[in-house]
Every structure is written in structure tokens, then in C-alpha cells.
Amino acid sequence: MSKKILIVSDSHGNNTNLRKAIANMGETHDMMIHLGDMECDPDIIKGLVKCPVEMVKGNCDGPSGLQTAKIIDIGNHKAFITHGHRYGGKYGIGEMKEMAKANGADIVMFGHIHEPVLEHYSDVTVLNPGSISKPRQDGHQPTYAVMTIEDDGRTDYSIVKL
């Protein structure tokens, strides 16, 4: 059975759209990743789902005990997750890719810029789900990402508009 991972960022204390994204996924997600700027207690986010939650601290998050970056296992992948503000956001993709490779990761996930990014390179996939509450891209539509890992190991990513 395939695995589905809900990936969100930049909810900024407004969890209305986050709840909608969770509802859209139904009971089918196996993990949620929040890439920072929650601006609420991390336990509130964790309480919204019945699956494991991985989180990192964003530049707008207060003291929370969360790390600003870490490596996590997702199926047969390793992901370097960070909010991205310490790496220059969109301008720091090269640095984030190098951090991922140095740590054996084949995926970079970051937030901060409030715009979705999905780029596949020969050695790493770079993903930003955009902002679930304060989008900045053309059309200003809130977005999140879904990562699907099939039983045969094939991995697909999609950016979803609310």
C-alpha cells in the first residue's frame, strides 16, 4: 500500500487552511511535515492529525524546542528539512542541496518563501509546498504538497492548491 505524506509550511497561526488540507487527505496520510512558521504551540499542529508529525522551527516561531533543520527518513528516502531562512530561501537552494548531499539525503524540503517550488535534479529533489495561509505566488492561492511513495519505491510529488 502506498504511503502519503502531507507537507505544509507557513501557517502563521491560522490553521483553517491546514485543517482543510488535512481533511482533503482524509485518513490516507501516513505522516505530516510542517516546515516552520507555525506561530502556535507545536502540540496544536500535532493534535490535528493521527499520524507522526515532523517539524522544524521557522523564523517567526518563538521558543519551541524545535530544531531549525534536521534529517528525517521517509520510506527509502532521507530528507533534509528546514524552514530555509538560514539558507537564503530561494537563493539558498544550492546550499541546501549541498547540506542534503553531505548528510546522505536525496530530498530538500523548505518553506519561508511562501511560493511553491518543485525541482528535480540528478541527485536531489527540492520541494517547497508554498504557504498554507499567506501565499505570495501569482494568484495568491494557498498550497501544500503531497509526497506519495508507491510499494515499488516510485516516488511522486504534487503541489496542491486549496
JSON list of C-alpha atoms in Angstrom, two decimals:
[
{"chain": "A", "resi": 1, "resn": "MET", "atom": "CA", "xyz": [0.00, 0.00, 0.00]},
{"chain": "A", "resi": 2, "resn": "SER", "atom": "CA", "xyz": [1.42, 3.39, -0.95]},
{"chain": "A", "resi": 3, "resn": "LYS", "atom": "CA", "xyz": [2.44, 5.96, 1.66]},
{"chain": "A", "resi": 4, "resn": "LYS", "atom": "CA", "xyz": [1.21, 9.55, 1.54]},
{"chain": "A", "resi": 5, "resn": "ILE", "atom": "CA", "xyz": [2.98, 12.40, 3.28]},
{"chain": "A", "resi": 6, "resn": "LEU", "atom": "CA", "xyz": [1.30, 15.80, 3.78]},
{"chain": "A", "resi": 7, "resn": "ILE", "atom": "CA", "xyz": [3.86, 18.63, 3.59]},
{"chain": "A", "resi": 8, "resn": "VAL", "atom": "CA", "xyz": [2.95, 22.15, 4.71]},
{"chain": "A", "resi": 9, "resn": "SER", "atom": "CA", "xyz": [4.64, 25.38, 5.67]},
{"chain": "A", "resi": 10, "resn": "ASP", "atom": "CA", "xyz": [3.99, 28.91, 6.84]},
{"chain": "A", "resi": 11, "resn": "SER", "atom": "CA", "xyz": [0.61, 28.53, 8.53]},
{"chain": "A", "resi": 12, "resn": "HIS", "atom": "CA", "xyz": [1.39, 31.62, 10.68]},
{"chain": "A", "resi": 13, "resn": "GLY", "atom": "CA", "xyz": [-1.11, 30.85, 13.44]},
{"chain": "A", "resi": 14, "resn": "ASN", "atom": "CA", "xyz": [-4.06, 30.49, 11.05]},
{"chain": "A", "resi": 15, "resn": "ASN", "atom": "CA", "xyz": [-4.78, 26.77, 10.92]},
{"chain": "A", "resi": 16, "resn": "THR", "atom": "CA", "xyz": [-8.04, 26.99, 8.96]},
{"chain": "A", "resi": 17, "resn": "ASN", "atom": "CA", "xyz": [-6.42, 26.04, 5.65]},
{"chain": "A", "resi": 18, "resn": "LEU", "atom": "CA", "xyz": [-4.22, 23.48, 7.37]},
{"chain": "A", "resi": 19, "resn": "ARG", "atom": "CA", "xyz": [-7.39, 21.78, 8.61]},
{"chain": "A", "resi": 20, "resn": "LYS", "atom": "CA", "xyz": [-8.76, 21.85, 5.04]},
{"chain": "A", "resi": 21, "resn": "ALA", "atom": "CA", "xyz": [-5.59, 20.23, 3.68]},
{"chain": "A", "resi": 22, "resn": "ILE", "atom": "CA", "xyz": [-5.79, 17.54, 6.36]},
{"chain": "A", "resi": 23, "resn": "ALA", "atom": "CA", "xyz": [-9.46, 16.95, 5.52]},
{"chain": "A", "resi": 24, "resn": "ASN", "atom": "CA", "xyz": [-8.59, 16.72, 1.80]},
{"chain": "A", "resi": 25, "resn": "MET", "atom": "CA", "xyz": [-6.11, 13.96, 2.62]},
{"chain": "A", "resi": 26, "resn": "GLY", "atom": "CA", "xyz": [-8.70, 12.11, 4.71]},
{"chain": "A", "resi": 27, "resn": "GLU", "atom": "CA", "xyz": [-7.28, 9.23, 6.69]},
{"chain": "A", "resi": 28, "resn": "THR", "atom": "CA", "xyz": [-4.86, 8.38, 3.89]},
{"chain": "A", "resi": 29, "resn": "HIS", "atom": "CA", "xyz": [-1.75, 10.20, 5.09]},
{"chain": "A", "resi": 30, "resn": "ASP", "atom": "CA", "xyz": [1.00, 8.37, 6.93]},
{"chain": "A", "resi": 31, "resn": "MET", "atom": "CA", "xyz": [2.99, 11.42, 8.04]},
{"chain": "A", "resi": 32, "resn": "MET", "atom": "CA", "xyz": [2.76, 15.19, 8.16]},
{"chain": "A", "resi": 33, "resn": "ILE", "atom": "CA", "xyz": [5.74, 17.51, 7.81]},
{"chain": "A", "resi": 34, "resn": "HIS", "atom": "CA", "xyz": [5.48, 21.18, 8.84]},
{"chain": "A", "resi": 35, "resn": "LEU", "atom": "CA", "xyz": [8.38, 23.29, 7.59]},
{"chain": "A", "resi": 36, "resn": "GLY", "atom": "CA", "xyz": [8.06, 26.10, 10.10]},
{"chain": "A", "resi": 37, "resn": "ASP", "atom": "CA", "xyz": [6.41, 29.42, 10.84]},
{"chain": "A", "resi": 38, "resn": "MET", "atom": "CA", "xyz": [3.58, 27.75, 12.72]},
{"chain": "A", "resi": 39, "resn": "GLU", "atom": "CA", "xyz": [3.27, 30.68, 15.15]},
{"chain": "A", "resi": 40, "resn": "CYS", "atom": "CA", "xyz": [1.46, 28.42, 17.58]},
{"chain": "A", "resi": 41, "resn": "ASP", "atom": "CA", "xyz": [2.33, 25.67, 20.01]},
{"chain": "A", "resi": 42, "resn": "PRO", "atom": "CA", "xyz": [3.67, 22.68, 18.01]},
{"chain": "A", "resi": 43, "resn": "ASP", "atom": "CA", "xyz": [1.35, 20.45, 20.03]},
{"chain": "A", "resi": 44, "resn": "ILE", "atom": "CA", "xyz": [-1.64, 22.19, 18.44]},
{"chain": "A", "resi": 45, "resn": "ILE", "atom": "CA", "xyz": [-0.38, 21.14, 14.99]},
{"chain": "A", "resi": 46, "resn": "LYS", "atom": "CA", "xyz": [0.34, 17.60, 16.20]},
{"chain": "A", "resi": 47, "resn": "GLY", "atom": "CA", "xyz": [-3.16, 17.39, 17.66]},
{"chain": "A", "resi": 48, "resn": "LEU", "atom": "CA", "xyz": [-4.74, 17.96, 14.24]},
{"chain": "A", "resi": 49, "resn": "VAL", "atom": "CA", "xyz": [-3.65, 14.58, 12.86]},
{"chain": "A", "resi": 50, "resn": "LYS", "atom": "CA", "xyz": [-3.43, 10.94, 13.91]},
{"chain": "A", "resi": 51, "resn": "CYS", "atom": "CA", "xyz": [-0.06, 10.25, 12.30]},
{"chain": "A", "resi": 52, "resn": "PRO", "atom": "CA", "xyz": [3.59, 11.04, 13.03]},
{"chain": "A", "resi": 53, "resn": "VAL", "atom": "CA", "xyz": [4.48, 14.72, 12.60]},
{"chain": "A", "resi": 54, "resn": "GLU", "atom": "CA", "xyz": [7.93, 16.10, 11.79]},
{"chain": "A", "resi": 55, "resn": "MET", "atom": "CA", "xyz": [8.51, 19.82, 12.31]},
{"chain": "A", "resi": 56, "resn": "VAL", "atom": "CA", "xyz": [11.22, 22.44, 12.17]},
{"chain": "A", "resi": 57, "resn": "LYS", "atom": "CA", "xyz": [11.30, 25.92, 13.64]},
{"chain": "A", "resi": 58, "resn": "GLY", "atom": "CA", "xyz": [10.77, 28.92, 11.37]},
{"chain": "A", "resi": 59, "resn": "ASN", "atom": "CA", "xyz": [11.96, 32.49, 11.77]},
{"chain": "A", "resi": 60, "resn": "CYS", "atom": "CA", "xyz": [8.56, 33.57, 13.17]},
{"chain": "A", "resi": 61, "resn": "ASP", "atom": "CA", "xyz": [8.31, 30.74, 15.71]},
{"chain": "A", "resi": 62, "resn": "GLY", "atom": "CA", "xyz": [9.10, 31.52, 19.33]},
{"chain": "A", "resi": 63, "resn": "PRO", "atom": "CA", "xyz": [10.85, 29.22, 21.76]},
{"chain": "A", "resi": 64, "resn": "SER", "atom": "CA", "xyz": [9.61, 25.73, 20.99]},
{"chain": "A", "resi": 65, "resn": "GLY", "atom": "CA", "xyz": [12.46, 23.29, 21.42]},
{"chain": "A", "resi": 66, "resn": "LEU", "atom": "CA", "xyz": [12.27, 22.52, 17.68]},
{"chain": "A", "resi": 67, "resn": "GLN", "atom": "CA", "xyz": [15.39, 22.32, 15.55]},
{"chain": "A", "resi": 68, "resn": "THR", "atom": "CA", "xyz": [15.85, 24.72, 12.62]},
{"chain": "A", "resi": 69, "resn": "ALA", "atom": "CA", "xyz": [16.95, 21.86, 10.36]},
{"chain": "A", "resi": 70, "resn": "LYS", "atom": "CA", "xyz": [17.18, 18.08, 10.52]},
{"chain": "A", "resi": 71, "resn": "ILE", "atom": "CA", "xyz": [17.44, 14.89, 8.51]},
{"chain": "A", "resi": 72, "resn": "ILE", "atom": "CA", "xyz": [14.45, 12.54, 8.55]},
{"chain": "A", "resi": 73, "resn": "ASP", "atom": "CA", "xyz": [13.71, 9.16, 7.00]},
{"chain": "A", "resi": 74, "resn": "ILE", "atom": "CA", "xyz": [10.71, 8.92, 4.69]},
{"chain": "A", "resi": 75, "resn": "GLY", "atom": "CA", "xyz": [10.34, 5.40, 3.33]},
{"chain": "A", "resi": 76, "resn": "ASN", "atom": "CA", "xyz": [13.56, 4.64, 1.46]},
{"chain": "A", "resi": 77, "resn": "HIS", "atom": "CA", "xyz": [14.43, 8.36, 1.25]},
{"chain": "A", "resi": 78, "resn": "LYS", "atom": "CA", "xyz": [16.29, 10.75, 3.51]},
{"chain": "A", "resi": 79, "resn": "ALA", "atom": "CA", "xyz": [15.09, 14.35, 3.58]},
{"chain": "A", "resi": 80, "resn": "PHE", "atom": "CA", "xyz": [16.86, 17.47, 4.77]},
{"chain": "A", "resi": 81, "resn": "ILE", "atom": "CA", "xyz": [14.03, 19.60, 6.20]},
{"chain": "A", "resi": 82, "resn": "THR", "atom": "CA", "xyz": [14.40, 23.23, 7.21]},
{"chain": "A", "resi": 83, "resn": "HIS", "atom": "CA", "xyz": [12.41, 26.43, 7.16]},
{"chain": "A", "resi": 84, "resn": "GLY", "atom": "CA", "xyz": [15.03, 27.88, 4.83]},
{"chain": "A", "resi": 85, "resn": "HIS", "atom": "CA", "xyz": [15.55, 31.34, 6.34]},
{"chain": "A", "resi": 86, "resn": "ARG", "atom": "CA", "xyz": [19.06, 30.44, 7.47]},
{"chain": "A", "resi": 87, "resn": "TYR", "atom": "CA", "xyz": [19.95, 29.39, 3.93]},
{"chain": "A", "resi": 88, "resn": "GLY", "atom": "CA", "xyz": [18.67, 32.37, 1.96]},
{"chain": "A", "resi": 89, "resn": "GLY", "atom": "CA", "xyz": [15.32, 30.86, 0.92]},
{"chain": "A", "resi": 90, "resn": "LYS", "atom": "CA", "xyz": [15.06, 30.52, -2.85]},
{"chain": "A", "resi": 91, "resn": "TYR", "atom": "CA", "xyz": [18.58, 31.93, -3.26]},
{"chain": "A", "resi": 92, "resn": "GLY", "atom": "CA", "xyz": [19.96, 29.26, -0.94]},
{"chain": "A", "resi": 93, "resn": "ILE", "atom": "CA", "xyz": [18.75, 26.19, -2.84]},
{"chain": "A", "resi": 94, "resn": "GLY", "atom": "CA", "xyz": [22.33, 25.38, -3.85]},
{"chain": "A", "resi": 95, "resn": "GLU", "atom": "CA", "xyz": [23.50, 25.49, -0.24]},
{"chain": "A", "resi": 96, "resn": "MET", "atom": "CA", "xyz": [20.53, 23.39, 0.92]},
{"chain": "A", "resi": 97, "resn": "LYS", "atom": "CA", "xyz": [21.26, 20.82, -1.81]},
{"chain": "A", "resi": 98, "resn": "GLU", "atom": "CA", "xyz": [24.87, 20.59, -0.61]},
{"chain": "A", "resi": 99, "resn": "MET", "atom": "CA", "xyz": [23.71, 20.16, 3.01]},
{"chain": "A", "resi": 100, "resn": "ALA", "atom": "CA", "xyz": [21.39, 17.37, 1.88]},
{"chain": "A", "resi": 101, "resn": "LYS", "atom": "CA", "xyz": [24.10, 15.57, -0.08]},
{"chain": "A", "resi": 102, "resn": "ALA", "atom": "CA", "xyz": [26.62, 15.95, 2.76]},
{"chain": "A", "resi": 103, "resn": "ASN", "atom": "CA", "xyz": [24.12, 14.22, 5.04]},
{"chain": "A", "resi": 104, "resn": "GLY", "atom": "CA", "xyz": [23.12, 11.45, 2.63]},
{"chain": "A", "resi": 105, "resn": "ALA", "atom": "CA", "xyz": [19.73, 12.98, 1.84]},
{"chain": "A", "resi": 106, "resn": "ASP", "atom": "CA", "xyz": [18.12, 12.89, -1.59]},
{"chain": "A", "resi": 107, "resn": "ILE", "atom": "CA", "xyz": [15.35, 15.40, -0.81]},
{"chain": "A", "resi": 108, "resn": "VAL", "atom": "CA", "xyz": [15.40, 19.01, 0.38]},
{"chain": "A", "resi": 109, "resn": "MET", "atom": "CA", "xyz": [12.19, 20.41, 1.86]},
{"chain": "A", "resi": 110, "resn": "PHE", "atom": "CA", "xyz": [11.98, 24.04, 2.90]},
{"chain": "A", "resi": 111, "resn": "GLY", "atom": "CA", "xyz": [9.46, 26.83, 3.47]},
{"chain": "A", "resi": 112, "resn": "HIS", "atom": "CA", "xyz": [9.93, 30.55, 4.15]},
{"chain": "A", "resi": 113, "resn": "ILE", "atom": "CA", "xyz": [9.40, 32.00, 0.67]},
{"chain": "A", "resi": 114, "resn": "HIS", "atom": "CA", "xyz": [5.61, 31.39, 0.57]},
{"chain": "A", "resi": 115, "resn": "GLU", "atom": "CA", "xyz": [5.83, 30.12, -3.03]},
{"chain": "A", "resi": 116, "resn": "PRO", "atom": "CA", "xyz": [5.73, 26.51, -4.19]},
{"chain": "A", "resi": 117, "resn": "VAL", "atom": "CA", "xyz": [8.88, 25.00, -5.70]},
{"chain": "A", "resi": 118, "resn": "LEU", "atom": "CA", "xyz": [9.33, 21.51, -7.12]},
{"chain": "A", "resi": 119, "resn": "GLU", "atom": "CA", "xyz": [12.62, 20.86, -8.90]},
{"chain": "A", "resi": 120, "resn": "HIS", "atom": "CA", "xyz": [14.18, 17.51, -9.71]},
{"chain": "A", "resi": 121, "resn": "TYR", "atom": "CA", "xyz": [17.95, 17.31, -10.13]},
{"chain": "A", "resi": 122, "resn": "SER", "atom": "CA", "xyz": [20.00, 14.21, -10.87]},
{"chain": "A", "resi": 123, "resn": "ASP", "atom": "CA", "xyz": [20.88, 13.70, -7.20]},
{"chain": "A", "resi": 124, "resn": "VAL", "atom": "CA", "xyz": [18.23, 15.56, -5.20]},
{"chain": "A", "resi": 125, "resn": "THR", "atom": "CA", "xyz": [14.62, 16.75, -5.31]},
{"chain": "A", "resi": 126, "resn": "VAL", "atom": "CA", "xyz": [13.91, 20.23, -3.95]},
{"chain": "A", "resi": 127, "resn": "LEU", "atom": "CA", "xyz": [10.43, 20.90, -2.62]},
{"chain": "A", "resi": 128, "resn": "ASN", "atom": "CA", "xyz": [8.74, 23.90, -1.10]},
{"chain": "A", "resi": 129, "resn": "PRO", "atom": "CA", "xyz": [4.99, 23.40, -0.54]},
{"chain": "A", "resi": 130, "resn": "GLY", "atom": "CA", "xyz": [4.31, 27.14, -0.58]},
{"chain": "A", "resi": 131, "resn": "SER", "atom": "CA", "xyz": [2.29, 28.77, 2.18]},
{"chain": "A", "resi": 132, "resn": "ILE", "atom": "CA", "xyz": [-0.88, 27.20, 3.52]},
{"chain": "A", "resi": 133, "resn": "SER", "atom": "CA", "xyz": [-2.10, 30.61, 4.80]},
{"chain": "A", "resi": 134, "resn": "LYS", "atom": "CA", "xyz": [-0.19, 33.54, 3.24]},
{"chain": "A", "resi": 135, "resn": "PRO", "atom": "CA", "xyz": [0.77, 32.68, -0.35]},
{"chain": "A", "resi": 136, "resn": "ARG", "atom": "CA", "xyz": [2.89, 35.08, -2.41]},
{"chain": "A", "resi": 137, "resn": "GLN", "atom": "CA", "xyz": [2.91, 33.45, -5.86]},
{"chain": "A", "resi": 138, "resn": "ASP", "atom": "CA", "xyz": [0.74, 34.70, -8.75]},
{"chain": "A", "resi": 139, "resn": "GLY", "atom": "CA", "xyz": [-2.89, 34.13, -7.88]},
{"chain": "A", "resi": 140, "resn": "HIS", "atom": "CA", "xyz": [-2.12, 34.02, -4.13]},
{"chain": "A", "resi": 141, "resn": "GLN", "atom": "CA", "xyz": [-3.76, 30.61, -3.72]},
{"chain": "A", "resi": 142, "resn": "PRO", "atom": "CA", "xyz": [-2.78, 28.64, -0.59]},
{"chain": "A", "resi": 143, "resn": "THR", "atom": "CA", "xyz": [-0.83, 25.48, -1.40]},
{"chain": "A", "resi": 144, "resn": "TYR", "atom": "CA", "xyz": [0.56, 22.35, 0.21]},
{"chain": "A", "resi": 145, "resn": "ALA", "atom": "CA", "xyz": [2.40, 19.33, -1.13]},
{"chain": "A", "resi": 146, "resn": "VAL", "atom": "CA", "xyz": [1.75, 15.60, -1.15]},
{"chain": "A", "resi": 147, "resn": "MET", "atom": "CA", "xyz": [4.54, 13.06, -1.46]},
{"chain": "A", "resi": 148, "resn": "THR", "atom": "CA", "xyz": [3.42, 9.58, -2.50]},
{"chain": "A", "resi": 149, "resn": "ILE", "atom": "CA", "xyz": [5.71, 6.57, -2.17]},
{"chain": "A", "resi": 150, "resn": "GLU", "atom": "CA", "xyz": [4.41, 3.55, -4.07]},
{"chain": "A", "resi": 151, "resn": "ASP", "atom": "CA", "xyz": [5.04, -0.03, -2.97]},
{"chain": "A", "resi": 152, "resn": "ASP", "atom": "CA", "xyz": [7.64, -0.43, -5.73]},
{"chain": "A", "resi": 153, "resn": "GLY", "atom": "CA", "xyz": [9.58, 2.58, -4.36]},
{"chain": "A", "resi": 154, "resn": "ARG", "atom": "CA", "xyz": [8.47, 5.02, -7.06]},
{"chain": "A", "resi": 155, "resn": "THR", "atom": "CA", "xyz": [8.00, 8.48, -5.54]},
{"chain": "A", "resi": 156, "resn": "ASP", "atom": "CA", "xyz": [5.73, 11.22, -6.83]},
{"chain": "A", "resi": 157, "resn": "TYR", "atom": "CA", "xyz": [5.25, 14.76, -5.62]},
{"chain": "A", "resi": 158, "resn": "SER", "atom": "CA", "xyz": [2.37, 17.14, -6.22]},
{"chain": "A", "resi": 159, "resn": "ILE", "atom": "CA", "xyz": [1.67, 20.72, -5.29]},
{"chain": "A", "resi": 160, "resn": "VAL", "atom": "CA", "xyz": [-1.99, 21.06, -4.34]},
{"chain": "A", "resi": 161, "resn": "LYS", "atom": "CA", "xyz": [-3.97, 24.31, -4.46]},
{"chain": "A", "resi": 162, "resn": "LEU", "atom": "CA", "xyz": [-6.72, 24.88, -1.93]}
]
